[in-house]
Each structure stands twice: as C-alpha cells, then as structure tokens.
PDB file of C-alpha atoms in Angstrom:
ATOM      1  CA  MET A   1       0.000   0.000   0.000  1.00  0.00           C
ATOM      2  CA  LYS A   2       2.830   2.376   0.893  1.00  0.00           C
ATOM      3  CA  LYS A   3       4.600   1.527  -2.386  1.00  0.00           C
ATOM      4  CA  LEU A   4       1.389   2.264  -4.322  1.00  0.00           C
ATOM      5  CA  LEU A   5       0.928   5.576  -2.522  1.00  0.00           C
ATOM      6  CA  SER A   6       4.518   6.551  -3.220  1.00  0.00           C
ATOM      7  CA  LEU A   7       4.099   5.692  -6.865  1.00  0.00           C
ATOM      8  CA  VAL A   8       0.942   7.798  -7.144  1.00  0.00           C
ATOM      9  CA  LEU A   9       2.635  10.762  -5.462  1.00  0.00           C
ATOM     10  CA  ALA A  10       5.622  10.435  -7.775  1.00  0.00           C
ATOM     11  CA  VAL A  11       3.371  10.402 -10.831  1.00  0.00           C
ATOM     12  CA  LEU A  12       1.438  13.452  -9.589  1.00  0.00           C
ATOM     13  CA  MET A  13       4.647  15.396  -8.856  1.00  0.00           C
ATOM     14  CA  THR A  14       6.010  14.565 -12.293  1.00  0.00           C
ATOM     15  CA  ALA A  15       2.788  15.676 -13.967  1.00  0.00           C
ATOM     16  CA  THR A  16       2.756  18.923 -11.988  1.00  0.00           C
ATOM     17  CA  LEU A  17       6.364  19.619 -12.911  1.00  0.00           C
ATOM     18  CA  CYS A  18       5.667  19.007 -16.584  1.00  0.00           C
ATOM     19  CA  LEU A  19       2.669  21.329 -16.540  1.00  0.00           C
ATOM     20  CA  SER A  20       4.729  23.955 -14.786  1.00  0.00           C
ATOM     21  CA  LEU A  21       7.505  23.710 -17.338  1.00  0.00           C
ATOM     22  CA  ALA A  22       5.029  23.850 -20.194  1.00  0.00           C
ATOM     23  CA  SER A  23       3.432  26.876 -18.649  1.00  0.00           C
ATOM     24  CA  CYS A  24       6.810  28.588 -18.310  1.00  0.00           C
ATOM     25  CA  GLY A  25       7.503  27.944 -21.966  1.00  0.00           C
ATOM     26  CA  GLU A  26       4.350  29.728 -23.081  1.00  0.00           C
ATOM     27  CA  ALA A  27       4.567  33.494 -23.589  1.00  0.00           C
ATOM     28  CA  LYS A  28       1.736  35.497 -22.089  1.00  0.00           C
ATOM     29  CA  SER A  29      -0.586  37.329 -24.453  1.00  0.00           C
ATOM     30  CA  PHE A  30      -1.594  40.957 -23.919  1.00  0.00           C
ATOM     31  CA  THR A  31      -4.338  43.246 -25.176  1.00  0.00           C
ATOM     32  CA  VAL A  32      -3.380  46.896 -25.613  1.00  0.00           C
ATOM     33  CA  GLY A  33      -5.902  49.650 -26.219  1.00  0.00           C
ATOM     34  CA  ILE A  34      -4.789  52.623 -28.340  1.00  0.00           C
ATOM     35  CA  CYS A  35      -6.736  55.879 -28.192  1.00  0.00           C
ATOM     36  CA  GLN A  36      -5.504  58.503 -30.681  1.00  0.00           C
ATOM     37  CA  ILE A  37      -7.190  61.898 -30.731  1.00  0.00           C
ATOM     38  CA  GLN A  38      -7.153  62.248 -34.521  1.00  0.00           C
ATOM     39  CA  PRO A  39      -5.343  61.148 -37.651  1.00  0.00           C
ATOM     40  CA  HIS A  40      -2.386  63.216 -38.795  1.00  0.00           C
ATOM     41  CA  PRO A  41       1.217  62.328 -39.719  1.00  0.00           C
ATOM     42  CA  ALA A  42       2.905  63.050 -36.380  1.00  0.00           C
ATOM     43  CA  LEU A  43       0.403  61.119 -34.255  1.00  0.00           C
ATOM     44  CA  ASP A  44       0.182  58.316 -36.815  1.00  0.00           C
ATOM     45  CA  ALA A  45       3.969  57.961 -36.713  1.00  0.00           C
ATOM     46  CA  ALA A  46       3.974  57.809 -32.900  1.00  0.00           C
ATOM     47  CA  THR A  47       1.325  55.079 -32.899  1.00  0.00           C
ATOM     48  CA  GLN A  48       3.232  53.068 -35.500  1.00  0.00           C
ATOM     49  CA  GLY A  49       6.503  53.377 -33.587  1.00  0.00           C
ATOM     50  CA  PHE A  50       4.744  52.205 -30.427  1.00  0.00           C
ATOM     51  CA  LYS A  51       3.271  49.161 -32.168  1.00  0.00           C
ATOM     52  CA  ASP A  52       6.533  48.204 -33.847  1.00  0.00           C
ATOM     53  CA  ALA A  53       8.502  48.399 -30.609  1.00  0.00           C
ATOM     54  CA  LEU A  54       5.945  46.405 -28.637  1.00  0.00           C
ATOM     55  CA  VAL A  55       5.665  43.706 -31.303  1.00  0.00           C
ATOM     56  CA  GLU A  56       9.455  43.440 -31.439  1.00  0.00           C
ATOM     57  CA  ALA A  57       9.646  43.051 -27.658  1.00  0.00           C
ATOM     58  CA  LEU A  58       6.727  40.663 -27.134  1.00  0.00           C
ATOM     59  CA  GLY A  59       6.234  38.929 -30.469  1.00  0.00           C
ATOM     60  CA  GLU A  60       3.432  39.632 -32.938  1.00  0.00           C
ATOM     61  CA  GLU A  61       1.461  36.617 -31.768  1.00  0.00           C
ATOM     62  CA  ASN A  62       1.495  37.803 -28.162  1.00  0.00           C
ATOM     63  CA  VAL A  63      -0.020  41.273 -28.463  1.00  0.00           C
ATOM     64  CA  THR A  64      -3.435  42.353 -29.736  1.00  0.00           C
ATOM     65  CA  PHE A  65      -4.067  46.033 -30.455  1.00  0.00           C
ATOM     66  CA  LEU A  66      -7.477  47.646 -30.095  1.00  0.00           C
ATOM     67  CA  ASP A  67      -6.737  50.677 -32.253  1.00  0.00           C
ATOM     68  CA  GLN A  68      -9.278  53.494 -31.951  1.00  0.00           C
ATOM     69  CA  ASN A  69      -9.249  57.049 -33.347  1.00  0.00           C
ATOM     70  CA  ALA A  70     -11.449  59.819 -31.921  1.00  0.00           C
ATOM     71  CA  HIS A  71     -11.236  61.936 -35.104  1.00  0.00           C
ATOM     72  CA  GLY A  72     -10.731  65.134 -33.138  1.00  0.00           C
ATOM     73  CA  ASP A  73     -13.609  64.602 -30.682  1.00  0.00           C
ATOM     74  CA  ALA A  74     -12.441  64.718 -27.054  1.00  0.00           C
ATOM     75  CA  THR A  75     -15.774  63.252 -25.919  1.00  0.00           C
ATOM     76  CA  ALA A  76     -15.127  60.239 -28.132  1.00  0.00           C
ATOM     77  CA  CYS A  77     -11.850  59.701 -26.256  1.00  0.00           C
ATOM     78  CA  THR A  78     -13.849  59.202 -23.055  1.00  0.00           C
ATOM     79  CA  THR A  79     -16.106  56.671 -24.790  1.00  0.00           C
ATOM     80  CA  ILE A  80     -13.099  54.793 -26.169  1.00  0.00           C
ATOM     81  CA  ILE A  81     -11.357  54.671 -22.788  1.00  0.00           C
ATOM     82  CA  THR A  82     -14.546  53.472 -21.077  1.00  0.00           C
ATOM     83  CA  ASP A  83     -14.716  50.620 -23.579  1.00  0.00           C
ATOM     84  CA  PHE A  84     -11.076  49.707 -22.893  1.00  0.00           C
ATOM     85  CA  VAL A  85     -11.751  49.666 -19.148  1.00  0.00           C
ATOM     86  CA  THR A  86     -14.824  47.482 -19.642  1.00  0.00           C
ATOM     87  CA  LYS A  87     -12.740  45.056 -21.690  1.00  0.00           C
ATOM     88  CA  ASN A  88     -10.027  45.177 -18.995  1.00  0.00           C
ATOM     89  CA  VAL A  89      -7.179  45.681 -21.443  1.00  0.00           C
ATOM     90  CA  ASP A  90      -3.666  45.168 -20.106  1.00  0.00           C
ATOM     91  CA  LEU A  91      -2.388  48.645 -21.032  1.00  0.00           C
ATOM     92  CA  ILE A  92      -3.634  51.830 -22.688  1.00  0.00           C
ATOM     93  CA  LEU A  93      -1.694  54.070 -25.076  1.00  0.00           C
ATOM     94  CA  ALA A  94      -3.127  57.592 -25.007  1.00  0.00           C
ATOM     95  CA  ASN A  95      -1.878  59.446 -28.075  1.00  0.00           C
ATOM     96  CA  ALA A  96      -2.107  63.241 -27.530  1.00  0.00           C
ATOM     97  CA  THR A  97      -3.369  65.300 -24.617  1.00  0.00           C
ATOM     98  CA  PRO A  98      -7.176  64.773 -24.860  1.00  0.00           C
ATOM     99  CA  ALA A  99      -6.650  61.012 -25.009  1.00  0.00           C
ATOM    100  CA  LEU A 100      -4.333  61.160 -21.981  1.00  0.00           C
ATOM    101  CA  GLN A 101      -6.807  63.260 -20.016  1.00  0.00           C
ATOM    102  CA  ALA A 102      -9.601  60.781 -20.769  1.00  0.00           C
ATOM    103  CA  ALA A 103      -7.454  57.811 -19.722  1.00  0.00           C
ATOM    104  CA  TYR A 104      -6.187  59.585 -16.597  1.00  0.00           C
ATOM    105  CA  ASN A 105      -9.784  60.194 -15.514  1.00  0.00           C
ATOM    106  CA  GLY A 106     -11.053  56.835 -16.734  1.00  0.00           C
ATOM    107  CA  THR A 107      -8.941  54.340 -14.788  1.00  0.00           C
ATOM    108  CA  THR A 108      -6.669  54.162 -11.772  1.00  0.00           C
ATOM    109  CA  THR A 109      -5.678  50.523 -12.236  1.00  0.00           C
ATOM    110  CA  ILE A 110      -4.862  49.890 -15.904  1.00  0.00           C
ATOM    111  CA  PRO A 111      -1.377  51.194 -16.866  1.00  0.00           C
ATOM    112  CA  VAL A 112      -1.657  54.283 -19.072  1.00  0.00           C
ATOM    113  CA  LEU A 113       1.172  55.591 -21.240  1.00  0.00           C
ATOM    114  CA  GLY A 114       0.816  58.915 -22.990  1.00  0.00           C
ATOM    115  CA  THR A 115       2.684  59.961 -26.103  1.00  0.00           C
ATOM    116  CA  SER A 116       2.734  63.127 -28.229  1.00  0.00           C
ATOM    117  CA  VAL A 117       1.915  65.032 -25.039  1.00  0.00           C
ATOM    118  CA  THR A 118       3.874  68.244 -24.585  1.00  0.00           C
ATOM    119  CA  GLU A 119       3.727  68.983 -20.866  1.00  0.00           C
ATOM    120  CA  TYR A 120       2.195  66.488 -18.449  1.00  0.00           C
ATOM    121  CA  GLY A 121       1.822  68.973 -15.612  1.00  0.00           C
ATOM    122  CA  THR A 122      -0.318  71.220 -17.811  1.00  0.00           C
ATOM    123  CA  ALA A 123      -2.258  68.338 -19.339  1.00  0.00           C
ATOM    124  CA  LEU A 124      -3.087  66.700 -15.999  1.00  0.00           C
ATOM    125  CA  ASP A 125      -3.264  69.843 -13.850  1.00  0.00           C
ATOM    126  CA  ILE A 126      -0.305  68.838 -11.675  1.00  0.00           C
ATOM    127  CA  ASP A 127       1.333  71.741  -9.863  1.00  0.00           C
ATOM    128  CA  ASN A 128       5.137  71.919  -9.899  1.00  0.00           C
ATOM    129  CA  PHE A 129       5.398  68.843 -12.106  1.00  0.00           C
ATOM    130  CA  GLY A 130       8.830  67.289 -11.749  1.00  0.00           C
ATOM    131  CA  GLY A 131       8.673  64.469 -14.282  1.00  0.00           C
ATOM    132  CA  LEU A 132       6.881  61.741 -12.316  1.00  0.00           C
ATOM    133  CA  VAL A 133       3.095  61.472 -12.610  1.00  0.00           C
ATOM    134  CA  GLY A 134       2.891  58.462 -10.292  1.00  0.00           C
ATOM    135  CA  GLY A 135       0.026  56.016  -9.907  1.00  0.00           C
ATOM    136  CA  ASN A 136      -0.807  54.231 -13.140  1.00  0.00           C
ATOM    137  CA  VAL A 137       0.343  56.934 -15.596  1.00  0.00           C
ATOM    138  CA  SER A 138       3.582  57.780 -17.381  1.00  0.00           C
ATOM    139  CA  GLY A 139       4.655  58.232 -20.998  1.00  0.00           C
ATOM    140  CA  THR A 140       6.677  60.352 -23.394  1.00  0.00           C
ATOM    141  CA  SER A 141       6.715  64.057 -24.238  1.00  0.00           C
ATOM    142  CA  ASP A 142       7.076  65.667 -27.664  1.00  0.00           C
ATOM    143  CA  LEU A 143       8.366  68.930 -26.214  1.00  0.00           C
ATOM    144  CA  ALA A 144      11.138  70.430 -28.325  1.00  0.00           C
ATOM    145  CA  PRO A 145      13.405  73.129 -26.852  1.00  0.00           C
ATOM    146  CA  LEU A 146      11.141  76.171 -26.969  1.00  0.00           C
ATOM    147  CA  ASP A 147      14.030  78.576 -26.463  1.00  0.00           C
ATOM    148  CA  GLN A 148      15.624  77.255 -29.647  1.00  0.00           C
ATOM    149  CA  GLN A 149      12.344  77.622 -31.545  1.00  0.00           C
ATOM    150  CA  ALA A 150      12.113  81.228 -30.375  1.00  0.00           C
ATOM    151  CA  GLU A 151      15.702  81.792 -31.499  1.00  0.00           C
ATOM    152  CA  MET A 152      14.789  80.302 -34.868  1.00  0.00           C
ATOM    153  CA  ILE A 153      12.273  83.108 -35.364  1.00  0.00           C
ATOM    154  CA  THR A 154      14.772  85.870 -34.583  1.00  0.00           C
ATOM    155  CA  ASP A 155      17.684  84.215 -36.390  1.00  0.00           C
ATOM    156  CA  LEU A 156      15.816  83.608 -39.648  1.00  0.00           C
ATOM    157  CA  PHE A 157      13.840  86.858 -39.573  1.00  0.00           C
ATOM    158  CA  PRO A 158      15.928  89.384 -37.622  1.00  0.00           C
ATOM    159  CA  ASP A 159      13.835  92.329 -38.821  1.00  0.00           C
ATOM    160  CA  ALA A 160      10.593  90.884 -37.465  1.00  0.00           C
ATOM    161  CA  LYS A 161       8.934  93.162 -34.902  1.00  0.00           C
ATOM    162  CA  LYS A 162       5.515  91.491 -34.669  1.00  0.00           C
ATOM    163  CA  VAL A 163       4.964  87.765 -34.145  1.00  0.00           C
ATOM    164  CA  GLY A 164       1.527  86.168 -34.213  1.00  0.00           C
ATOM    165  CA  MET A 165       0.815  83.038 -32.157  1.00  0.00           C
ATOM    166  CA  LEU A 166      -1.622  80.806 -34.053  1.00  0.00           C
ATOM    167  CA  TYR A 167      -3.077  77.947 -31.992  1.00  0.00           C
ATOM    168  CA  CYS A 168      -6.230  76.185 -30.812  1.00  0.00           C
ATOM    169  CA  SER A 169      -7.647  77.665 -27.601  1.00  0.00           C
ATOM    170  CA  GLY A 170      -8.964  74.245 -26.575  1.00  0.00           C
ATOM    171  CA  GLU A 171      -5.528  72.621 -26.415  1.00  0.00           C
ATOM    172  CA  PRO A 172      -3.787  73.366 -23.082  1.00  0.00           C
ATOM    173  CA  ASN A 173      -0.391  72.193 -24.270  1.00  0.00           C
ATOM    174  CA  SER A 174      -0.539  74.619 -27.186  1.00  0.00           C
ATOM    175  CA  ALA A 175      -1.274  77.430 -24.745  1.00  0.00           C
ATOM    176  CA  TYR A 176       1.693  76.321 -22.620  1.00  0.00           C
ATOM    177  CA  GLN A 177       4.099  76.507 -25.565  1.00  0.00           C
ATOM    178  CA  VAL A 178       2.739  79.863 -26.675  1.00  0.00           C
ATOM    179  CA  LYS A 179       3.206  81.279 -23.159  1.00  0.00           C
ATOM    180  CA  VAL A 180       6.852  80.203 -23.017  1.00  0.00           C
ATOM    181  CA  VAL A 181       7.727  81.414 -26.532  1.00  0.00           C
ATOM    182  CA  ARG A 182       5.879  84.692 -25.957  1.00  0.00           C
ATOM    183  CA  GLU A 183       7.964  85.447 -22.862  1.00  0.00           C
ATOM    184  CA  LEU A 184      11.179  84.677 -24.723  1.00  0.00           C
ATOM    185  CA  LEU A 185      10.272  86.930 -27.650  1.00  0.00           C
ATOM    186  CA  GLU A 186       8.963  89.779 -25.516  1.00  0.00           C
ATOM    187  CA  ALA A 187      12.274  89.778 -23.673  1.00  0.00           C
ATOM    188  CA  LYS A 188      13.752  90.785 -27.044  1.00  0.00           C
ATOM    189  CA  ASN A 189      11.263  93.647 -27.429  1.00  0.00           C
ATOM    190  CA  ILE A 190       9.186  91.822 -30.022  1.00  0.00           C
ATOM    191  CA  THR A 191       5.443  92.428 -29.980  1.00  0.00           C
ATOM    192  CA  VAL A 192       3.570  89.148 -29.624  1.00  0.00           C
ATOM    193  CA  THR A 193      -0.154  88.748 -30.326  1.00  0.00           C
ATOM    194  CA  ASP A 194      -2.309  85.666 -29.807  1.00  0.00           C
ATOM    195  CA  PHE A 195      -4.546  84.468 -32.638  1.00  0.00           C
ATOM    196  CA  SER A 196      -6.455  81.529 -31.236  1.00  0.00           C
ATOM    197  CA  PHE A 197      -9.165  79.539 -32.981  1.00  0.00           C
ATOM    198  CA  SER A 198     -11.717  77.273 -31.323  1.00  0.00           C
ATOM    199  CA  ASP A 199     -11.871  74.577 -33.993  1.00  0.00           C
ATOM    200  CA  SER A 200     -11.268  73.900 -37.663  1.00  0.00           C
ATOM    201  CA  ASN A 201     -14.281  75.980 -38.722  1.00  0.00           C
ATOM    202  CA  ASP A 202     -12.645  79.325 -37.988  1.00  0.00           C
ATOM    203  CA  ILE A 203      -9.011  78.446 -38.558  1.00  0.00           C
ATOM    204  CA  ALA A 204      -8.719  79.958 -42.052  1.00  0.00           C
ATOM    205  CA  ALA A 205     -10.184  83.304 -40.966  1.00  0.00           C
ATOM    206  CA  VAL A 206      -8.001  83.485 -37.860  1.00  0.00           C
ATOM    207  CA  ALA A 207      -4.909  82.517 -39.865  1.00  0.00           C
ATOM    208  CA  ALA A 208      -5.650  85.279 -42.377  1.00  0.00           C
ATOM    209  CA  ALA A 209      -5.977  87.800 -39.542  1.00  0.00           C
ATOM    210  CA  ALA A 210      -2.673  86.630 -38.062  1.00  0.00           C
ATOM    211  CA  ALA A 211      -0.946  86.971 -41.430  1.00  0.00           C
ATOM    212  CA  ALA A 212      -2.246  90.502 -41.922  1.00  0.00           C
ATOM    213  CA  ALA A 213      -1.032  91.653 -38.497  1.00  0.00           C
ATOM    214  CA  SER A 214       2.291  89.802 -38.175  1.00  0.00           C
ATOM    215  CA  ASP A 215       5.772  89.722 -39.640  1.00  0.00           C
ATOM    216  CA  VAL A 216       6.135  86.052 -38.649  1.00  0.00           C
ATOM    217  CA  ILE A 217       3.642  83.471 -37.348  1.00  0.00           C
ATOM    218  CA  TYR A 218       4.486  80.775 -34.796  1.00  0.00           C
ATOM    219  CA  ILE A 219       2.393  77.577 -34.561  1.00  0.00           C
ATOM    220  CA  PRO A 220       3.193  75.198 -31.668  1.00  0.00           C
ATOM    221  CA  THR A 221       2.649  71.427 -31.710  1.00  0.00           C
ATOM    222  CA  ASP A 222      -1.090  71.868 -32.095  1.00  0.00           C
ATOM    223  CA  ASN A 223      -3.241  68.890 -33.107  1.00  0.00           C
ATOM    224  CA  THR A 224      -6.024  70.944 -34.696  1.00  0.00           C
ATOM    225  CA  ALA A 225      -3.566  73.024 -36.701  1.00  0.00           C
ATOM    226  CA  ALA A 226      -1.835  69.836 -37.831  1.00  0.00           C
ATOM    227  CA  THR A 227      -5.030  68.603 -39.463  1.00  0.00           C
ATOM    228  CA  CYS A 228      -5.716  71.963 -41.137  1.00  0.00           C
ATOM    229  CA  THR A 229      -2.378  72.902 -42.687  1.00  0.00           C
ATOM    230  CA  GLU A 230      -3.877  73.184 -46.172  1.00  0.00           C
ATOM    231  CA  ALA A 231      -6.377  75.794 -44.975  1.00  0.00           C
ATOM    232  CA  ILE A 232      -3.668  77.681 -43.076  1.00  0.00           C
ATOM    233  CA  ASN A 233      -1.313  77.622 -46.037  1.00  0.00           C
ATOM    234  CA  GLY A 234      -4.041  78.877 -48.351  1.00  0.00           C
ATOM    235  CA  ALA A 235      -4.724  81.823 -46.048  1.00  0.00           C
ATOM    236  CA  VAL A 236      -1.142  82.738 -45.130  1.00  0.00           C
ATOM    237  CA  LEU A 237       1.219  81.923 -48.007  1.00  0.00           C
ATOM    238  CA  PRO A 238      -0.251  84.482 -50.477  1.00  0.00           C
ATOM    239  CA  THR A 239       0.406  87.257 -47.928  1.00  0.00           C
ATOM    240  CA  GLY A 240       4.120  86.458 -47.810  1.00  0.00           C
ATOM    241  CA  THR A 241       4.090  85.865 -44.047  1.00  0.00           C
ATOM    242  CA  PRO A 242       6.438  83.038 -42.998  1.00  0.00           C
ATOM    243  CA  ILE A 243       5.425  80.420 -40.422  1.00  0.00           C
ATOM    244  CA  ILE A 244       7.738  78.782 -37.901  1.00  0.00           C
ATOM    245  CA  ALA A 245       6.201  75.502 -36.762  1.00  0.00           C
ATOM    246  CA  GLY A 246       6.584  73.426 -33.633  1.00  0.00           C
ATOM    247  CA  GLU A 247       6.870  70.138 -35.508  1.00  0.00           C
ATOM    248  CA  GLU A 248       7.647  68.692 -38.908  1.00  0.00           C
ATOM    249  CA  GLY A 249       4.106  67.729 -39.938  1.00  0.00           C
ATOM    250  CA  ILE A 250       2.804  71.279 -39.570  1.00  0.00           C
ATOM    251  CA  CYS A 251       5.895  72.688 -41.238  1.00  0.00           C
ATOM    252  CA  SER A 252       5.528  70.392 -44.243  1.00  0.00           C
ATOM    253  CA  GLY A 253       1.965  71.606 -44.721  1.00  0.00           C
ATOM    254  CA  CYS A 254       2.228  75.345 -44.169  1.00  0.00           C
ATOM    255  CA  GLY A 255       5.534  76.310 -42.552  1.00  0.00           C
ATOM    256  CA  VAL A 256       8.955  77.547 -43.508  1.00  0.00           C
ATOM    257  CA  ALA A 257      11.108  75.950 -40.818  1.00  0.00           C
ATOM    258  CA  THR A 258      10.914  73.906 -37.633  1.00  0.00           C
ATOM    259  CA  LEU A 259      12.955  72.318 -34.889  1.00  0.00           C
ATOM    260  CA  SER A 260      11.306  68.923 -34.698  1.00  0.00           C
ATOM    261  CA  ILE A 261      11.558  65.493 -33.159  1.00  0.00           C
ATOM    262  CA  SER A 262      10.899  62.138 -34.780  1.00  0.00           C
ATOM    263  CA  TYR A 263       7.430  61.107 -33.652  1.00  0.00           C
ATOM    264  CA  TYR A 264       8.108  57.557 -34.801  1.00  0.00           C
ATOM    265  CA  ASP A 265      11.117  57.380 -32.484  1.00  0.00           C
ATOM    266  CA  LEU A 266       8.996  58.859 -29.686  1.00  0.00           C
ATOM    267  CA  GLY A 267       6.486  56.063 -30.239  1.00  0.00           C
ATOM    268  CA  VAL A 268       9.276  53.488 -30.153  1.00  0.00           C
ATOM    269  CA  THR A 269      10.412  54.809 -26.772  1.00  0.00           C
ATOM    270  CA  THR A 270       6.836  54.560 -25.500  1.00  0.00           C
ATOM    271  CA  GLY A 271       6.544  51.009 -26.823  1.00  0.00           C
ATOM    272  CA  LYS A 272       9.698  49.974 -24.996  1.00  0.00           C
ATOM    273  CA  MET A 273       8.267  51.413 -21.783  1.00  0.00           C
ATOM    274  CA  ALA A 274       5.079  49.423 -22.366  1.00  0.00           C
ATOM    275  CA  ALA A 275       7.040  46.202 -22.858  1.00  0.00           C
ATOM    276  CA  GLU A 276       8.848  46.690 -19.558  1.00  0.00           C
ATOM    277  CA  ILE A 277       5.555  47.261 -17.757  1.00  0.00           C
ATOM    278  CA  LEU A 278       3.764  44.284 -19.321  1.00  0.00           C
ATOM    279  CA  LYS A 279       6.663  41.912 -18.677  1.00  0.00           C
ATOM    280  CA  GLY A 280       6.822  43.024 -15.056  1.00  0.00           C
ATOM    281  CA  ASP A 281      10.288  44.523 -15.415  1.00  0.00           C
ATOM    282  CA  ALA A 282       9.208  48.039 -14.417  1.00  0.00           C
ATOM    283  CA  ASP A 283       6.664  49.714 -12.144  1.00  0.00           C
ATOM    284  CA  ILE A 284       4.815  52.464 -14.003  1.00  0.00           C
ATOM    285  CA  ALA A 285       4.367  54.384 -10.749  1.00  0.00           C
ATOM    286  CA  GLU A 286       8.136  54.854 -10.657  1.00  0.00           C
ATOM    287  CA  MET A 287       8.662  55.647 -14.370  1.00  0.00           C
ATOM    288  CA  GLU A 288       9.357  59.302 -15.126  1.00  0.00           C
ATOM    289  CA  VAL A 289       8.083  60.863 -18.332  1.00  0.00           C
ATOM    290  CA  ALA A 290      10.655  60.389 -21.104  1.00  0.00           C
ATOM    291  CA  TYR A 291      11.672  63.141 -23.523  1.00  0.00           C
ATOM    292  CA  ALA A 292      13.042  63.067 -27.054  1.00  0.00           C
ATOM    293  CA  GLU A 293      16.814  63.186 -27.202  1.00  0.00           C
ATOM    294  CA  ASN A 294      17.342  64.305 -30.795  1.00  0.00           C
ATOM    295  CA  PHE A 295      16.039  67.394 -32.571  1.00  0.00           C
ATOM    296  CA  THR A 296      16.486  68.347 -36.211  1.00  0.00           C
ATOM    297  CA  LYS A 297      16.264  71.726 -37.931  1.00  0.00           C
ATOM    298  CA  LYS A 298      14.147  71.265 -41.045  1.00  0.00           C
ATOM    299  CA  TYR A 299      12.728  73.499 -43.762  1.00  0.00           C
ATOM    300  CA  ASN A 300       9.896  73.341 -46.270  1.00  0.00           C
ATOM    301  CA  ARG A 301      11.553  73.762 -49.663  1.00  0.00           C
ATOM    302  CA  ALA A 302       8.409  74.767 -51.577  1.00  0.00           C
ATOM    303  CA  ASN A 303       7.358  77.458 -49.103  1.00  0.00           C
ATOM    304  CA  CYS A 304      10.893  78.803 -48.747  1.00  0.00           C
ATOM    305  CA  GLU A 305      11.143  79.174 -52.507  1.00  0.00           C
ATOM    306  CA  ALA A 306       7.723  80.840 -52.676  1.00  0.00           C
ATOM    307  CA  LEU A 307       8.682  83.347 -49.971  1.00  0.00           C
ATOM    308  CA  GLY A 308      12.219  83.966 -51.196  1.00  0.00           C
ATOM    309  CA  VAL A 309      13.900  82.489 -48.121  1.00  0.00           C
ATOM    310  CA  ASP A 310      17.604  81.842 -48.735  1.00  0.00           C
ATOM    311  CA  ILE A 311      17.788  78.035 -48.859  1.00  0.00           C
ATOM    312  CA  ALA A 312      21.579  78.000 -49.206  1.00  0.00           C
ATOM    313  CA  ALA A 313      21.836  79.983 -45.970  1.00  0.00           C
ATOM    314  CA  LEU A 314      19.460  77.566 -44.254  1.00  0.00           C
ATOM    315  CA  GLU A 315      21.503  74.560 -45.293  1.00  0.00           C
ATOM    316  CA  SER A 316      24.693  76.280 -44.191  1.00  0.00           C
ATOM    317  CA  ALA A 317      23.062  76.732 -40.786  1.00  0.00           C
ATOM    318  CA  GLY A 318      22.347  73.009 -40.554  1.00  0.00           C
ATOM    319  CA  TYR A 319      18.761  72.859 -41.796  1.00  0.00           C
ATOM    320  CA  VAL A 320      17.633  69.776 -43.703  1.00  0.00           C
ATOM    321  CA  ALA A 321      14.850  69.809 -46.290  1.00  0.00           C
ATOM    322  CA  ILE A 322      11.728  67.923 -45.222  1.00  0.00           C
ATOM    323  CA  GLY A 323      11.540  64.741 -47.264  1.00  0.00           C
ATOM    324  CA  ASP A 324      15.280  64.506 -47.936  1.00  0.00           C
TER     325      ASP A 324
END
C-alpha cells in the first residue's frame, strides 16, 4: 500500500512539474488599447513606432491592439477609454493630450502611457510637475526646446517686430508653448499677439488675420492646426508671411522651418516602456516621463522658394529639407 501511494505521489509530482515547465515555456498574451485623438502624420507615426517596438519586444502573436481614433472629438476619447476599461485591457496608449486626459480620468488601475503630449503637468493639472506622474500613468513628451524655436524666429527673420501666435484655444499644451515662446520673444522687445481659434471651422479666418497683423507666425505642436495645414497655407502663403512651426508635420503643410523630433522614435520609446511594464520589469508608478533626445532643424523647400527664403543659408546653418 505504501509503495502504491509513493508511486501515485511520484506520478502526480512529475505531472505537476511538466505542466509547470510547459506553462513557463508559453509566452503570455496581452491586449493593448490605443486611443488617438485624430489622424495626422505626427500622431500616426507615434502610434506606429509604439506598435513596432511592442511587437518586437513581445512577439506579434502575443499582443493584440485595439486601435481606436477619436477623429478630433475629445468626448469620443472618453467613450473609447470606457470601452477599454470594460474590456479590462492590459495597457492603454493615449496618443495626444485629450486622449491622456480621458485615460487619466477613466482608470486608476490599468497602466496608461501617454505619447505626443507636450507637458504632463499642464495636461493633468499637476502643480510643480517634476517628471513623475505616479500612480498608473507615465509616458513620453514631444516637447522640443522652446528657447531654440524662439531663437529660430529671430535668427531667420531678424527684422521681425511682430509675431503672431496661431493655436487652438482648446488645447492646453498649445497654450503652454505659446506662453513660453511669448515670454522669450517679448524679452527681445518683439510684440507678440495671440490668434487663437476654437476649432477647424474658424481656422482659415483666424490665420488670415494673423498673417495681416504679423511679420512672422508661430504655430506650436497643435493637433487641430496639424489637421488643417492646407487651410492655413491657403490663407497665409499668399500674404508672404512666414510660419515657424513646432513640428515637422505642420511645417511640411504650411511652414517655412521647424525644430522637430521624430514622432516615430517617440512612439518606439513609449513602446519599450510598455514592454517593460507588461513583462513586469518596471513599475509604471516609478517611471518618469521620457523626452526626445534628438532634434532636427528642417525646412519646407516649396514654401521657402515661394517666400524667397535663402535656402543656401538655411543649409549652411544646418537645416535639412523635409523629405530629404
């Protein structure tokens, strides 16, 4: 009887060990919800970089993406996030500020990574933000050095006395960038005037007013402006007023020059953060917001030629043509 009992125990232990080993050999599968505020090249590139990095880290067969786009409707972001929470996804990517705000308010348990967000303190109403959101939120910032963008305005157009700030009043991160650049320009005795629009319906009229009243226009990394560059270009280019843009996508549509990051690379960084969280190698509560490391001076060849901007001088100063 004792021999039989020992044999049964041995068989059970062996079976348990085999199941355990088999289990260890199987990679865990994850579901990741992606909420992107709207389609445009910069945000699309960030989403693609995120996906590519996460697939590379986890394997294509081990990650399922629920990819949703709010098409510019902040209310839709809330609906999308609520659906992700109901489905209990393993992680949420919030692409752009309205998506991050919806995710931040929508869950305190599911890890949330933002990307294409300029300033997390402004976006999430955190006083004296030092880089760590804490809780279940972290991510990456698309903030380029605003002092260098301000210098770009004065370096390229030294005779400019009036600069118009063109941005969407409903985007807090746009307002943050405008505030910083305004202070830098006013310190150089340049008159700065805000020209804010509420949505795409009035953007052409506001852009035309900015062009008529300004020597140079500055557009920050503004999501609404990024989807309306054709309308802005149509209103501004015929007046001969140059635009300095906060990122490459806006510059390629209506600008002259920009100091921009790679949004694809920003997405890759975010994807690597996600992989660490999902694999249990990092605690999101302890992950500080990551910033782009590389910035490139770029110019829009067609608009520079149309406005008579010296392209040879730009290239001598280290500018690279968009698309080259």
